[in-house]
XYZ file of C-alpha atoms in Angstrom:
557
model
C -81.476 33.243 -6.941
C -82.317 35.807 -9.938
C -82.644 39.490 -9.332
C -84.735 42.018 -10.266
C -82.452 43.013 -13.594
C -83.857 38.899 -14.578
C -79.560 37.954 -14.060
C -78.356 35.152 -12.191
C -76.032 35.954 -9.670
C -74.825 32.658 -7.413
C -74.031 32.858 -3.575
C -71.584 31.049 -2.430
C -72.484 29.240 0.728
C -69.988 27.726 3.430
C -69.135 24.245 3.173
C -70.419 21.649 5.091
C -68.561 18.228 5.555
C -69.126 15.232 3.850
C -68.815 11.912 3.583
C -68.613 10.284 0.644
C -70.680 6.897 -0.607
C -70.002 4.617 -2.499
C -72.185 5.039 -5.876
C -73.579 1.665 -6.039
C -74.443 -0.881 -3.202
C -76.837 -3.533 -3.222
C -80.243 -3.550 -1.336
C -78.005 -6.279 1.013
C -75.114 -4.082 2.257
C -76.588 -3.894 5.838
C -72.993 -3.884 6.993
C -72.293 -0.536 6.237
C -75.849 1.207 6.617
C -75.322 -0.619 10.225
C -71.992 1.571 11.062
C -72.706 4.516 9.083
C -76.283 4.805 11.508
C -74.293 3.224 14.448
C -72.176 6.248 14.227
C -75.118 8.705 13.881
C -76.708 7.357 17.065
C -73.190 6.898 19.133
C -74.261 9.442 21.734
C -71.808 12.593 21.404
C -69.151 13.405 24.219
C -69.314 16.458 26.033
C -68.195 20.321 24.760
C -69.197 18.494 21.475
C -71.269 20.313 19.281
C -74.036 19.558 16.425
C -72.876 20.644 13.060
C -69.850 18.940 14.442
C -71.724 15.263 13.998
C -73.717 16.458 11.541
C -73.940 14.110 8.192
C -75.108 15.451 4.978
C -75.639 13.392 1.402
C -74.719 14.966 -1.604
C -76.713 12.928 -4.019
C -79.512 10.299 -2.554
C -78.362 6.806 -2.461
C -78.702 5.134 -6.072
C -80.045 1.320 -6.638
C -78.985 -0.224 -9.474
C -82.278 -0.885 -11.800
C -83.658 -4.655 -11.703
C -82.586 -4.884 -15.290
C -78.762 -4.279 -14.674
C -78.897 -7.016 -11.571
C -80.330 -9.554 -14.115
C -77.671 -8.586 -16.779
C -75.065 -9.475 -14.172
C -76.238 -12.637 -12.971
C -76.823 -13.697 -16.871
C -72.961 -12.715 -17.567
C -72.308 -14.811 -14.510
C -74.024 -17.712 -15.569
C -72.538 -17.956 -18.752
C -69.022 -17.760 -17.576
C -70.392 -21.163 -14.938
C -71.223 -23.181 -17.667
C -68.627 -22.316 -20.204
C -66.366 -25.240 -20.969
C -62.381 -25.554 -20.036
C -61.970 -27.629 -22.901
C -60.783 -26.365 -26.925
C -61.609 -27.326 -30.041
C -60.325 -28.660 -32.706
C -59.170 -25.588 -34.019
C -57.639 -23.415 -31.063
C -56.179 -26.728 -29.868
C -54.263 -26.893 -33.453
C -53.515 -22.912 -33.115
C -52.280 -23.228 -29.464
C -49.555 -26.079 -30.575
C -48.466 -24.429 -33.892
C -47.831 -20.794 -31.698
C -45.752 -22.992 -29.030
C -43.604 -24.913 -31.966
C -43.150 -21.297 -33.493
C -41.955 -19.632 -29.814
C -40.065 -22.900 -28.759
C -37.570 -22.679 -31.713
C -37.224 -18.857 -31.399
C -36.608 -19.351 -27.274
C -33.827 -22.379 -28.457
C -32.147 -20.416 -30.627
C -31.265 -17.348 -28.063
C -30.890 -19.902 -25.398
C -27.305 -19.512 -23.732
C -24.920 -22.961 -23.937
C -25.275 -22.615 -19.805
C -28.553 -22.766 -18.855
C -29.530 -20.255 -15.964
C -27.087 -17.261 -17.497
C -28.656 -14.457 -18.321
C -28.549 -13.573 -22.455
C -26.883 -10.314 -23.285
C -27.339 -10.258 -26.552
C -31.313 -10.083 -26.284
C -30.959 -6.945 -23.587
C -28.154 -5.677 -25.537
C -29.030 -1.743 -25.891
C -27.731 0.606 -29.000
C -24.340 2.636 -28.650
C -26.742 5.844 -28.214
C -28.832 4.376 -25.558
C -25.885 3.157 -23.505
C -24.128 6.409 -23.454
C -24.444 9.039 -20.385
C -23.560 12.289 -21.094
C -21.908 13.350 -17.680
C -21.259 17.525 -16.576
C -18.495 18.844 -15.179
C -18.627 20.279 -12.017
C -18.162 23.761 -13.231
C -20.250 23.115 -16.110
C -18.223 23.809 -19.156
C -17.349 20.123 -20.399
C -18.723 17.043 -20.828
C -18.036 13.532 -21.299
C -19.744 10.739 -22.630
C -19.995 7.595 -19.817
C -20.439 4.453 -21.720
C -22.676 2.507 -19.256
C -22.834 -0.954 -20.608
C -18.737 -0.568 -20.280
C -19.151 0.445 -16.781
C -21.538 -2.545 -15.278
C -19.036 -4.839 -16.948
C -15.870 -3.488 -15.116
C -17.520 -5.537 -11.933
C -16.763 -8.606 -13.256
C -13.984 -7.721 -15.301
C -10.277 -7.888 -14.401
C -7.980 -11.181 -13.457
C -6.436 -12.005 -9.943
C -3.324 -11.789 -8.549
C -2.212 -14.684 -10.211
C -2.622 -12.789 -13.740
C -0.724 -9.738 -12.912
C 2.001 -11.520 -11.248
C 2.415 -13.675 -14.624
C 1.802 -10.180 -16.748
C 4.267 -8.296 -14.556
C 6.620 -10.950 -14.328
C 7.248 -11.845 -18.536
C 7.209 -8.071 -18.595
C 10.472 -8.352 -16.782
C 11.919 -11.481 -17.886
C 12.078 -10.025 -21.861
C 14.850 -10.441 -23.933
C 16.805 -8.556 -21.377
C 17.641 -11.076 -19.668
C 19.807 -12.892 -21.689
C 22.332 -9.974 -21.350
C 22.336 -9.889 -17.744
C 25.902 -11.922 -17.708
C 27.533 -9.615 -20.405
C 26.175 -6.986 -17.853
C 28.341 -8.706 -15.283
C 31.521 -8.652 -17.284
C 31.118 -5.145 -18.167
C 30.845 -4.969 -14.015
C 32.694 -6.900 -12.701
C 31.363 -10.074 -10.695
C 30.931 -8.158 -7.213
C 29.644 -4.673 -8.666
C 27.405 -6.846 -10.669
C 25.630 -8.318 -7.872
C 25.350 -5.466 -5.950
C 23.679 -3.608 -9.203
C 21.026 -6.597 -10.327
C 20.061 -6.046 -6.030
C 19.938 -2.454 -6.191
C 18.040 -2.007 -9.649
C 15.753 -4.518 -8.602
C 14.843 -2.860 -5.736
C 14.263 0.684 -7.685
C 11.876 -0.927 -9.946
C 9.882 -2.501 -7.295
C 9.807 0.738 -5.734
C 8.876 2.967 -8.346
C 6.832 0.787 -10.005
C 4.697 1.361 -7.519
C 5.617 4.701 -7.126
C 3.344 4.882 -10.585
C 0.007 3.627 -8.982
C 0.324 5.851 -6.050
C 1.200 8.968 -8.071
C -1.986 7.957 -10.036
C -4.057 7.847 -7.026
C -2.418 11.882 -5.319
C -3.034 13.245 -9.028
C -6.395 11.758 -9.484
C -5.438 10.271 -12.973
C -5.356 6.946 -14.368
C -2.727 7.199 -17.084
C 0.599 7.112 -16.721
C 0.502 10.251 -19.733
C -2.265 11.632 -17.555
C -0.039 11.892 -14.513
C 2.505 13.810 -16.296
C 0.155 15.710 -17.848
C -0.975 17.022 -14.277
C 2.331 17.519 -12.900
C 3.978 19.277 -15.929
C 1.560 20.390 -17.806
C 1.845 19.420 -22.382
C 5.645 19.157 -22.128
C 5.562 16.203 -19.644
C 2.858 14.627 -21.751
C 4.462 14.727 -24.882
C 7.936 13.993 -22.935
C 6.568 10.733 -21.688
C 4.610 9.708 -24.382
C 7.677 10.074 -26.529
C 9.639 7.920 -24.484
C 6.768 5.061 -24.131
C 6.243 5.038 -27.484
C 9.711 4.740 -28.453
C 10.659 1.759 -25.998
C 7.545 -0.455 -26.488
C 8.276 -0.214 -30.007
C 11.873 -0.598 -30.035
C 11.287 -3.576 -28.071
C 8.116 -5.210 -30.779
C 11.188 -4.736 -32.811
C 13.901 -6.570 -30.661
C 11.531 -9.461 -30.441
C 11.136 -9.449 -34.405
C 14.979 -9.614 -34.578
C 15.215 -11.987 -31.991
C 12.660 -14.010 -33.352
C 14.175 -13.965 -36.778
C 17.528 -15.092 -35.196
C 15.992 -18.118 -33.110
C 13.713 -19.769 -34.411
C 14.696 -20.607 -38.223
C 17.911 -21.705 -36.444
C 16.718 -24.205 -34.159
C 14.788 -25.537 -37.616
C 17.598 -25.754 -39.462
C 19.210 -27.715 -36.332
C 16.176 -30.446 -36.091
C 15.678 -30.719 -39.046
C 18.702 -30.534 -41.235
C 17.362 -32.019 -44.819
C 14.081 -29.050 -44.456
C 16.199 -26.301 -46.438
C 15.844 -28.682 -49.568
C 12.213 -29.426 -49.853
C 10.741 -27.234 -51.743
C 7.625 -25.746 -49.900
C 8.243 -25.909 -46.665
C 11.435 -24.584 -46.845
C 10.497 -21.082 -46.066
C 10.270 -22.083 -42.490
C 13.842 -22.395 -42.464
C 14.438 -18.546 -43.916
C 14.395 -15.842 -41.536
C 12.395 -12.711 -43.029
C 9.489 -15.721 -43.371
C 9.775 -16.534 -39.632
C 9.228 -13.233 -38.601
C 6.466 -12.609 -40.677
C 4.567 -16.002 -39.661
C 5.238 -15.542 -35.752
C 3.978 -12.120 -35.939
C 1.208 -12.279 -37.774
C 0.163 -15.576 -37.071
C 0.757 -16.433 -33.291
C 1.306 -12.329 -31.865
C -1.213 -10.054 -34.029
C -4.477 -12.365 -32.611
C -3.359 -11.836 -28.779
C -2.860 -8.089 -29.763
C -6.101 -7.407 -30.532
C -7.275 -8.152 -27.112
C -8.603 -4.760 -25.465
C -7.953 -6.333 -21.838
C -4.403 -7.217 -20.446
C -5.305 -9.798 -18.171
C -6.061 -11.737 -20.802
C -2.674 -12.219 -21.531
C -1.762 -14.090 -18.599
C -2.152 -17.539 -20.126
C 0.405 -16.221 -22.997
C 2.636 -14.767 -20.214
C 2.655 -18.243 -18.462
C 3.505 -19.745 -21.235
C 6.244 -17.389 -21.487
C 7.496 -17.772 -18.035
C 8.129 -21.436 -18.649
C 10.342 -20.842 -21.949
C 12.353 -18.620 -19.131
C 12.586 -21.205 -17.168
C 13.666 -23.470 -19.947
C 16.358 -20.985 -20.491
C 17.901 -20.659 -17.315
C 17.887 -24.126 -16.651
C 19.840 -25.350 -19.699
C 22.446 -22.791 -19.526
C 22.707 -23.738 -15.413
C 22.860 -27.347 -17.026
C 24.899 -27.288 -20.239
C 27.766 -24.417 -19.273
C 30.250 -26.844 -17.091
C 30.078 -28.731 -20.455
C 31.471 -26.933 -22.676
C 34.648 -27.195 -24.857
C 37.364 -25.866 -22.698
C 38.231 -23.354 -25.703
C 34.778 -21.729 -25.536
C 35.284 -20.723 -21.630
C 37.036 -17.889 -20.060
C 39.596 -16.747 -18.449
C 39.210 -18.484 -14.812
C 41.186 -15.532 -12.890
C 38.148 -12.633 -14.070
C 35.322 -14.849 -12.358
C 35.513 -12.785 -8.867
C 36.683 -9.497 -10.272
C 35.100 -6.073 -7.638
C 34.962 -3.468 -10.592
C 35.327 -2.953 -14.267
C 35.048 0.219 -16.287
C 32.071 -0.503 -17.998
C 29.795 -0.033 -14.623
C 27.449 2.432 -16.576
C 26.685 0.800 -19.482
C 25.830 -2.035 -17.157
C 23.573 0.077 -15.408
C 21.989 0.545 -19.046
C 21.793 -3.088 -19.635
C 20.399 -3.947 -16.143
C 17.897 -1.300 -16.186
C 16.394 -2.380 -19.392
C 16.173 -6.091 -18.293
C 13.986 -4.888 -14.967
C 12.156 -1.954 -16.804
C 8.031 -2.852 -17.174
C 7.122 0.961 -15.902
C 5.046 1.591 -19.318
C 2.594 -0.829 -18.405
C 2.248 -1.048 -14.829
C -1.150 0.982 -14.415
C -2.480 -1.326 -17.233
C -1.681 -4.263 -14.873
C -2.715 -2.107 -11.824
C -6.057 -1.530 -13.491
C -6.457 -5.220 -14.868
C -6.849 -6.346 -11.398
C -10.333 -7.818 -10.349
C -9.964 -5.294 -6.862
C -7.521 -3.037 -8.238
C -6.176 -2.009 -4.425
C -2.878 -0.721 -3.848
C -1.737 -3.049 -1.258
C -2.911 -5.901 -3.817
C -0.660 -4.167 -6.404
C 2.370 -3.868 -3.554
C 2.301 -8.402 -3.656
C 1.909 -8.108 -7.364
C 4.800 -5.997 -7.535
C 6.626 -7.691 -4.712
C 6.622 -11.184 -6.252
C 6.947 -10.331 -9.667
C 10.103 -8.345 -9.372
C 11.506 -11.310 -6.497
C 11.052 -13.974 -9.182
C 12.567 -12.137 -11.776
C 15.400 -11.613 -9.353
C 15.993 -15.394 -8.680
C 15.901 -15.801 -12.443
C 18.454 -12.771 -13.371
C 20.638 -13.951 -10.584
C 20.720 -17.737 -11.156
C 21.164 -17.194 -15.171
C 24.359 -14.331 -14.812
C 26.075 -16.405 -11.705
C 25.756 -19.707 -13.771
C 26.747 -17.764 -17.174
C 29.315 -15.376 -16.079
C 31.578 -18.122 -13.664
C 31.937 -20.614 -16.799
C 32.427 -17.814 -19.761
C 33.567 -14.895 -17.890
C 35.378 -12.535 -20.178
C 34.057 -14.142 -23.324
C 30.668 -13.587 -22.443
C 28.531 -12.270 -25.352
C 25.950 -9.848 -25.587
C 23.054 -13.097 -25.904
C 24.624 -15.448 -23.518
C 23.112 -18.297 -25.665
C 25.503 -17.588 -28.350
C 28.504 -18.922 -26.437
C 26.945 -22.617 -26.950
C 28.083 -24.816 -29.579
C 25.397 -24.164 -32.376
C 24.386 -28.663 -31.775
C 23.799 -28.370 -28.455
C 20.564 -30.080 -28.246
C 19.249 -28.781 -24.727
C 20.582 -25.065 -25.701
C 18.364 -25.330 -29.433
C 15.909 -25.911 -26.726
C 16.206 -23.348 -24.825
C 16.621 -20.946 -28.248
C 13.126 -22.481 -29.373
C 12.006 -21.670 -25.848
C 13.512 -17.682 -25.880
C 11.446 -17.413 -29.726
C 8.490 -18.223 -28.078
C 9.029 -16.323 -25.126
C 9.832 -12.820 -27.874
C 6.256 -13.957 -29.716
C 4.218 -14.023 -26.456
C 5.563 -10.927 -25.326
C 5.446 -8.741 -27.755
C 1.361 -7.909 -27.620
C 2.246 -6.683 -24.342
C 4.274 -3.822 -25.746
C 1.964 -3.695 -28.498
C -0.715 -2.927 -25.503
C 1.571 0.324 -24.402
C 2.084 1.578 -27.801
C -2.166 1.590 -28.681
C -2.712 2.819 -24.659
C -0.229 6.133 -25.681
C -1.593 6.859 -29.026
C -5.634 6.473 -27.395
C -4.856 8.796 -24.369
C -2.387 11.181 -26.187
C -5.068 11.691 -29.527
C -8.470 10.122 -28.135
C -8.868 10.725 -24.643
C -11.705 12.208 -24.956
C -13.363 9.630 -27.378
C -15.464 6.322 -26.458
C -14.247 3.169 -27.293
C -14.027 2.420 -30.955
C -13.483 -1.235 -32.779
C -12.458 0.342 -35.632
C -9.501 2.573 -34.485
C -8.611 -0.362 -32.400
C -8.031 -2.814 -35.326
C -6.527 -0.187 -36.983
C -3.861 1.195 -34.576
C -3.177 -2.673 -33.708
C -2.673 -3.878 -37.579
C -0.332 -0.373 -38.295
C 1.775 -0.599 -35.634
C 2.431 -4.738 -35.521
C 3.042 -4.232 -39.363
C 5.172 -0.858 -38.862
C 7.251 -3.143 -36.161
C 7.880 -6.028 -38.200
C 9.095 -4.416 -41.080
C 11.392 -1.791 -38.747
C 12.742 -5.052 -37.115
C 15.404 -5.676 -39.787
C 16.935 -2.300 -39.388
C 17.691 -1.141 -35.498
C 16.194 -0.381 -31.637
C 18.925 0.951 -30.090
C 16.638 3.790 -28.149
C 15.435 0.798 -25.462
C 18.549 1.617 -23.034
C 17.585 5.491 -22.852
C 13.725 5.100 -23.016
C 14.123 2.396 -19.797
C 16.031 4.812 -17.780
C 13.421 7.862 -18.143
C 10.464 5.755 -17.878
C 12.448 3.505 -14.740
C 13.401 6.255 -12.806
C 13.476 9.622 -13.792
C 9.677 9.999 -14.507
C 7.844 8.723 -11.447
C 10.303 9.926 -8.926
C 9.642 13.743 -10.356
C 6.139 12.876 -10.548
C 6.063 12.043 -7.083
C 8.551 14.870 -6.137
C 5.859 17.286 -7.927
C 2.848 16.070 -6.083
C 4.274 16.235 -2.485
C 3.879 19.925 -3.159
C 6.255 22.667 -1.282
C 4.819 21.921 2.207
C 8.299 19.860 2.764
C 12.019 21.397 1.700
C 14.134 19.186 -0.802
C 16.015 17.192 2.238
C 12.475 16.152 3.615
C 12.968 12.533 3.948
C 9.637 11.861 1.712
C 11.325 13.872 -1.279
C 15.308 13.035 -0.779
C 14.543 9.747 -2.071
C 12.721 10.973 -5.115
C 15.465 13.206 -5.904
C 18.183 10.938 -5.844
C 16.172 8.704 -8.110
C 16.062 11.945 -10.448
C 19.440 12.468 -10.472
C 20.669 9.018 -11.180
C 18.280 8.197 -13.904
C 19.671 10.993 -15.510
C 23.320 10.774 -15.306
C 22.623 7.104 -16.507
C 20.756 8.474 -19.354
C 23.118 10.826 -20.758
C 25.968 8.413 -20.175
C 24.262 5.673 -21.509
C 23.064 7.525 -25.000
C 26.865 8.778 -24.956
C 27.998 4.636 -25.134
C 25.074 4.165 -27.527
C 25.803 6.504 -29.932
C 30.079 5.894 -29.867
C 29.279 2.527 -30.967
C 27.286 2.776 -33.705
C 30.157 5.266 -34.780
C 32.783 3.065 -34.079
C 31.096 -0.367 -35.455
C 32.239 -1.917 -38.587
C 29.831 -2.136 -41.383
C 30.037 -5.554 -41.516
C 29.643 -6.535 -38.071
C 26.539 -8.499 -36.796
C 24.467 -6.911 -34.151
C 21.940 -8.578 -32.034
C 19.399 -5.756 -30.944
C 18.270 -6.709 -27.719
């Protein structure tokens, strides 16, 4: 409309309902003008009204020109008659393109057919990281997501962390279990090797499940949320110093063994003039620990050890069974006095307790073993622990009985020494303990990387760089440390044995139960006798390296 002024002025006017159309149809779509008039002339039902039924067209219906219909039916002709077939030319395009893609496809193809190829879907170190908020909102950490979706196939079975948990044990503590004995006495002994061993297997789980009340997954993280930086840098201290005192004992022991058991097969070696370093000790040490320990050590995964640590547990067997086999044989001047074999107490009961306790201790890296588990559960982790510290048992038992009965009070600190140095099944079982010190010593290196990455880098994504670099400093630092002394292992294994999970544990029961509660009583005790067998224990250590000659040989062990 246009008023009198000559402006337009629009009014609006109420809707009306519509149906749409399709734009186009052909003059032969009776189908649908059928049901769209079949539903104009369906007779309404009653209280219906008009504009109710009422159809309206917004635009008349459109027919396609003739023209248009022609063009179609041309464009459908000439796709009828078009040929299937190539010439010449594509056909020689076609076969060079499918040479071209075949060798690419070959190439990237996995060795197993059917598995899917990583390295093609492989995304960037940006692109696989997650930043992940705090609940409060005030830190964040990066989630490294192709690390995650490979933890569900990651991890060993039981099998692994028995044999992990197990050479853990059965180090080169074991070989001073009958000296422990003697210091003893045959019936205290006993009763110690029983009762230690049943500590261990009790607060070695005692770890895991401290882990799981604190929410942590580090055995520095759990002291960290019970006592705050001191515990922290208390227990890191103390891990620290006893894996790497013992990468050091295995470098001695190592040096000691092996060139010795060459020297013994092979007598005329020292004089030919190449290969005679293998018959020199400093070389020994170096080859074995760079050659045969530094390539397991730079594994990032534990359970990947458990081949090594089978091979380890075999050497231990070795061991036991040639001093079960070869001590009623021999010389009559190299055994003991026959009256001290069933002796109830001696006065050297604490520095047994030392010895005994650093043979069981394998605390430090019992949440790596926990978490190397395909199901990490903790009921899977009690069989670990159960087996693993019942085997080691039957070994420690059999080897200080057999031992201890035939030398009695001239049992030596390494019982292996009191064999004549020609005993062929005893070189064995020498050859046996190297390899078993060579195997075992990337599991300490493990603990010692695992404290310096949670203690400096905790808050850091994996890095290969940091890794090869904290594995090549401290095997190196370790193998050059190994000609001096590692006397700190007997302190070390009592805090990390019993005084440290036990006040953990204590700590997280919170003050909802008094001290005699019989959930913390336990705990205590635990407290109180790791430490008196700490401070006595450092008391022995440091009165004999006072009171030893200069000139004396020491095995550190």
């Amino acid at each position: 409309m246009t008023s009198s002024s000559g402006n337009r002025c629009w009014i609006p006017q109420a809707p009306r309902p519509q149906i749409q159309i399709p734009p186009l149809f052909s003059a032969d779509d009776s189908d649908d003008d059928d049901d769209i008039l079949g539903d104009l002339n369906t007779p309404k039902p009653p209280g219906t009204s008009t504009e109710e039924r009422h159809v309206a067209f917004q635009d008349p219906p459109r027919v396609p020109p003739r023209s248009s219909r022609w063009a179609v039916a041309s464009r459908e002709a000439e796709f009828e008659l078009d040929s299937d077939e190539l010439d010449d030319q594509s056909q020689t395009h076609l076969d060079q393109s499918r040479v071209g893609g075949q060798s690419t496809s070959d190439q990237r193809m996995p060795l197993l057919v059917g598995l899917y190829d990583t390295s093609t879907a492989r995304r960037s170190l940006d692109a696989s990281v997650l930043p992940m908020r705090s609940q409060n909102g005030t830190s964040t950490e990066n989630i490294d997501l192709e690390e995650l979706s490979q933890k569900r196939t990651a991890g060993g079975g039981l099998i692994d962390g028995i044999a992990n948990m197990a050479n853990s044990i059965l180090g080169a503590g074991i070989i001073g279990l009958p000296y422990a004995v003697r210091q003893a006495g045959f019936v205290t002994g006993l009763i110690l090797l029983v009762s230690i061993c049943a500590m261990t297997d009790w607060t070695i789980r005692l770890i895991v499940r401290n882990a799981k009340l604190s929410g942590r997954s580090s055995y520095i993280d759990v002291m960290d949320q019970c006592f705050g930086k001191s515990g922290r840098a208390a227990v890191s201290i103390f891990q620290f110093a006893f894996a790497f005192g013992g990468m050091c004992a295995f470098g001695i022991i190592i040096g000691d063994t092996i060139p010795h058991v060459i020297r013994s097969a092979f007598p005329k070696l020292a004089t030919i003039p190449i290969v005679q370093v293998f018959t020199y000790r400093k070389f020994m040490i170096a080859f074995c620990t760079i050659c045969i320990s530094y390539p397991l050590s730079l594994y990032r995964d534990i359970h990947k050890l458990s081949r090594a640590s089978g091979l380890a547990l075999v050497g231990m067997l070795i061991i036991v069974i040639s001093v079960l086999i070869e001590g009623p044989h021999v010389p009559p001047a190299s055994k003991g006095d026959p009256s001290e074999r069933f002796t109830i107490v001696n006065p050297g009961v604490f520095q047994a307790i030392g010895v005994i306790s650093f043979a069981f201790v394998c605390h430090h890296n019992s949440l790596m073993i926990y978490g190397s588990l395909r199901t990490p559960t903790l009921d899977r982790f009690s069989k670990v622990t159960h087996i693993s510290t019942f085997v080691s048992l039957v070994a420690c038992m059999t080897l200080a009985i057999s031992a201890y009965v035939i030398f009695t009070d001239q049992t030596q600190g390494n019982i292996l020494n009191n064999f004549p140095e020609d005993d062929t099944l005893i070189n064995v079982a020498r050859f046996a303990f190297g390899l078993n010190m060579f195997t075992t010593l990337p599991l300490e290196l493990f603990v010692c990387r695992e404290v310096i990455e949670d203690y400096f880098f905790s808050h850091e994504s994996f890095s290969p760089q940091r890794h090869l670099f904290f594995t090549t400093t401290i095997l190196l630092s370790a193998m050059f440390v190994s000609l001096i002394t590692c006397d700190l292992g007997g302190v070390s294994a009592t805090a990390l044995a019993f005084i440290f999970p036990a006040a953990c544990y204590y700590k997280l029961l919170g003050p909802s139960n008094p001290w005699y509660h019989r959930s913390k009583l336990p705990a205590l005790l635990c407290v109180l006798f790791g430490a008196v067998v700490m401070v006595i224990s450092l008391a022995l250590a440091l009165s004999k390296t006072w009171t030893t000659t200069e000139g004396s040989a020491k095995l550190c062990m």
